[in-house]
Amino acid sequence: MIDHVGLVVSGYERSREFYRSVLAPLGGELVMEVTAEQTGDGSHAGFGMHGRPTFWIGTSHNAHSGSVHVAFTAPDRDAVRAFHRLALEAGATDNGAPGLRPHYHEHYYGAFVLDPDGHNIEAVCHSPE
């Protein structure tokens, strides 16, 4: 089980707003921010549901950005489609349009995008339509 996932980003404000937009249809929201002044080494934003940050982005002098895959659970297929559309509008690159991926399992409905730093981000619904 995953407690939280963190990504190093090259542009804090840009990425914070990107994730604020694309996670909204999935029920995610900005839960916590830690500023560079507080850490002495970069700013961090925690996104999650019900007040619990489980997905973090941030900058650091001691880390480098890289490609990571993160899959977010979507409540239904409409949310997967909204995630994909909003991600593209927010500047992501398409990496797999919304659709069934039966090679994973019969009801696997996902969409993939590359975020502003090239991370492979997915929204997935496992329920039948």
PDB file of C-alpha atoms in Angstrom, residues 41-119:
ATOM      1  CA  ASP A  41      15.570  23.820   1.030  1.00  0.00           C
ATOM      2  CA  GLY A  42      12.534  24.267  -1.198  1.00  0.00           C
ATOM      3  CA  SER A  43       8.771  24.512  -1.277  1.00  0.00           C
ATOM      4  CA  HIS A  44       6.428  21.527  -1.073  1.00  0.00           C
ATOM      5  CA  ALA A  45       2.710  21.016  -1.722  1.00  0.00           C
ATOM      6  CA  GLY A  46       0.738  18.045  -0.407  1.00  0.00           C
ATOM      7  CA  PHE A  47      -2.438  16.967  -2.194  1.00  0.00           C
ATOM      8  CA  GLY A  48      -4.986  14.492  -0.909  1.00  0.00           C
ATOM      9  CA  MET A  49      -8.505  13.857   0.274  1.00  0.00           C
ATOM     10  CA  HIS A  50     -10.183  14.323   3.636  1.00  0.00           C
ATOM     11  CA  GLY A  51      -7.334  16.509   4.888  1.00  0.00           C
ATOM     12  CA  ARG A  52      -4.623  13.873   4.428  1.00  0.00           C
ATOM     13  CA  PRO A  53      -1.786  14.684   1.985  1.00  0.00           C
ATOM     14  CA  THR A  54      -0.745  11.559   0.079  1.00  0.00           C
ATOM     15  CA  PHE A  55       0.790  13.071  -3.067  1.00  0.00           C
ATOM     16  CA  TRP A  56       3.581  15.622  -2.766  1.00  0.00           C
ATOM     17  CA  ILE A  57       5.462  17.837  -5.189  1.00  0.00           C
ATOM     18  CA  GLY A  58       8.391  20.020  -4.303  1.00  0.00           C
ATOM     19  CA  THR A  59      11.693  21.606  -5.104  1.00  0.00           C
ATOM     20  CA  SER A  60      15.012  20.855  -3.451  1.00  0.00           C
ATOM     21  CA  HIS A  61      18.619  21.840  -3.914  1.00  0.00           C
ATOM     22  CA  ASN A  62      19.602  18.210  -3.232  1.00  0.00           C
ATOM     23  CA  ALA A  63      17.374  16.403  -5.749  1.00  0.00           C
ATOM     24  CA  HIS A  64      16.846  16.265  -9.495  1.00  0.00           C
ATOM     25  CA  SER A  65      13.642  15.860 -11.473  1.00  0.00           C
ATOM     26  CA  GLY A  66      13.072  12.576 -13.260  1.00  0.00           C
ATOM     27  CA  SER A  67      10.403  10.436 -14.776  1.00  0.00           C
ATOM     28  CA  VAL A  68       8.078   8.710 -12.337  1.00  0.00           C
ATOM     29  CA  HIS A  69       4.774   6.912 -12.834  1.00  0.00           C
ATOM     30  CA  VAL A  70       1.921   7.682 -10.483  1.00  0.00           C
ATOM     31  CA  ALA A  71      -1.616   6.340 -10.860  1.00  0.00           C
ATOM     32  CA  PHE A  72      -4.494   8.134  -9.169  1.00  0.00           C
ATOM     33  CA  THR A  73      -7.768   6.319  -8.451  1.00  0.00           C
ATOM     34  CA  ALA A  74     -10.770   7.831 -10.211  1.00  0.00           C
ATOM     35  CA  PRO A  75     -14.318   7.302  -8.897  1.00  0.00           C
ATOM     36  CA  ASP A  76     -15.712   6.719 -12.390  1.00  0.00           C
ATOM     37  CA  ARG A  77     -14.894   6.933 -16.079  1.00  0.00           C
ATOM     38  CA  ASP A  78     -16.176  10.503 -16.373  1.00  0.00           C
ATOM     39  CA  ALA A  79     -13.513  11.549 -13.866  1.00  0.00           C
ATOM     40  CA  VAL A  80     -10.833   9.809 -15.951  1.00  0.00           C
ATOM     41  CA  ARG A  81     -11.984  11.753 -19.018  1.00  0.00           C
ATOM     42  CA  ALA A  82     -12.095  15.042 -17.056  1.00  0.00           C
ATOM     43  CA  PHE A  83      -8.604  14.409 -15.670  1.00  0.00           C
ATOM     44  CA  HIS A  84      -7.223  13.854 -19.172  1.00  0.00           C
ATOM     45  CA  ARG A  85      -8.948  16.891 -20.682  1.00  0.00           C
ATOM     46  CA  LEU A  86      -7.897  19.211 -17.841  1.00  0.00           C
ATOM     47  CA  ALA A  87      -4.351  17.889 -17.890  1.00  0.00           C
ATOM     48  CA  LEU A  88      -3.983  18.690 -21.588  1.00  0.00           C
ATOM     49  CA  GLU A  89      -5.501  22.150 -21.038  1.00  0.00           C
ATOM     50  CA  ALA A  90      -3.020  22.712 -18.199  1.00  0.00           C
ATOM     51  CA  GLY A  91      -0.053  21.927 -20.437  1.00  0.00           C
ATOM     52  CA  ALA A  92       0.440  18.163 -20.179  1.00  0.00           C
ATOM     53  CA  THR A  93       1.377  15.975 -23.122  1.00  0.00           C
ATOM     54  CA  ASP A  94      -0.948  13.135 -24.058  1.00  0.00           C
ATOM     55  CA  ASN A  95       0.534   9.740 -23.214  1.00  0.00           C
ATOM     56  CA  GLY A  96      -2.596   7.603 -23.677  1.00  0.00           C
ATOM     57  CA  ALA A  97      -6.142   8.813 -24.258  1.00  0.00           C
ATOM     58  CA  PRO A  98      -8.972   7.686 -21.955  1.00  0.00           C
ATOM     59  CA  GLY A  99     -10.014   4.156 -22.722  1.00  0.00           C
ATOM     60  CA  LEU A 100     -10.168   0.540 -21.709  1.00  0.00           C
ATOM     61  CA  ARG A 101      -6.891  -1.279 -21.156  1.00  0.00           C
ATOM     62  CA  PRO A 102      -8.129  -4.911 -21.218  1.00  0.00           C
ATOM     63  CA  HIS A 103      -4.553  -6.203 -21.160  1.00  0.00           C
ATOM     64  CA  TYR A 104      -4.526  -5.111 -17.492  1.00  0.00           C
ATOM     65  CA  HIS A 105      -8.031  -6.400 -16.741  1.00  0.00           C
ATOM     66  CA  GLU A 106     -11.544  -6.330 -18.187  1.00  0.00           C
ATOM     67  CA  HIS A 107     -12.703  -3.049 -16.578  1.00  0.00           C
ATOM     68  CA  TYR A 108      -9.384  -1.148 -16.425  1.00  0.00           C
ATOM     69  CA  TYR A 109     -10.226   2.323 -17.777  1.00  0.00           C
ATOM     70  CA  GLY A 110      -7.329   4.749 -17.717  1.00  0.00           C
ATOM     71  CA  ALA A 111      -5.762   7.835 -19.211  1.00  0.00           C
ATOM     72  CA  PHE A 112      -2.111   8.840 -19.204  1.00  0.00           C
ATOM     73  CA  VAL A 113      -0.353  12.199 -19.510  1.00  0.00           C
ATOM     74  CA  LEU A 114       3.170  13.498 -19.128  1.00  0.00           C
ATOM     75  CA  ASP A 115       3.196  16.365 -16.628  1.00  0.00           C
ATOM     76  CA  PRO A 116       5.352  19.515 -17.109  1.00  0.00           C
ATOM     77  CA  ASP A 117       8.430  17.614 -15.855  1.00  0.00           C
ATOM     78  CA  GLY A 118       7.854  14.473 -17.927  1.00  0.00           C
ATOM     79  CA  HIS A 119       6.385  12.311 -15.163  1.00  0.00           C
TER      80      HIS A 119
END
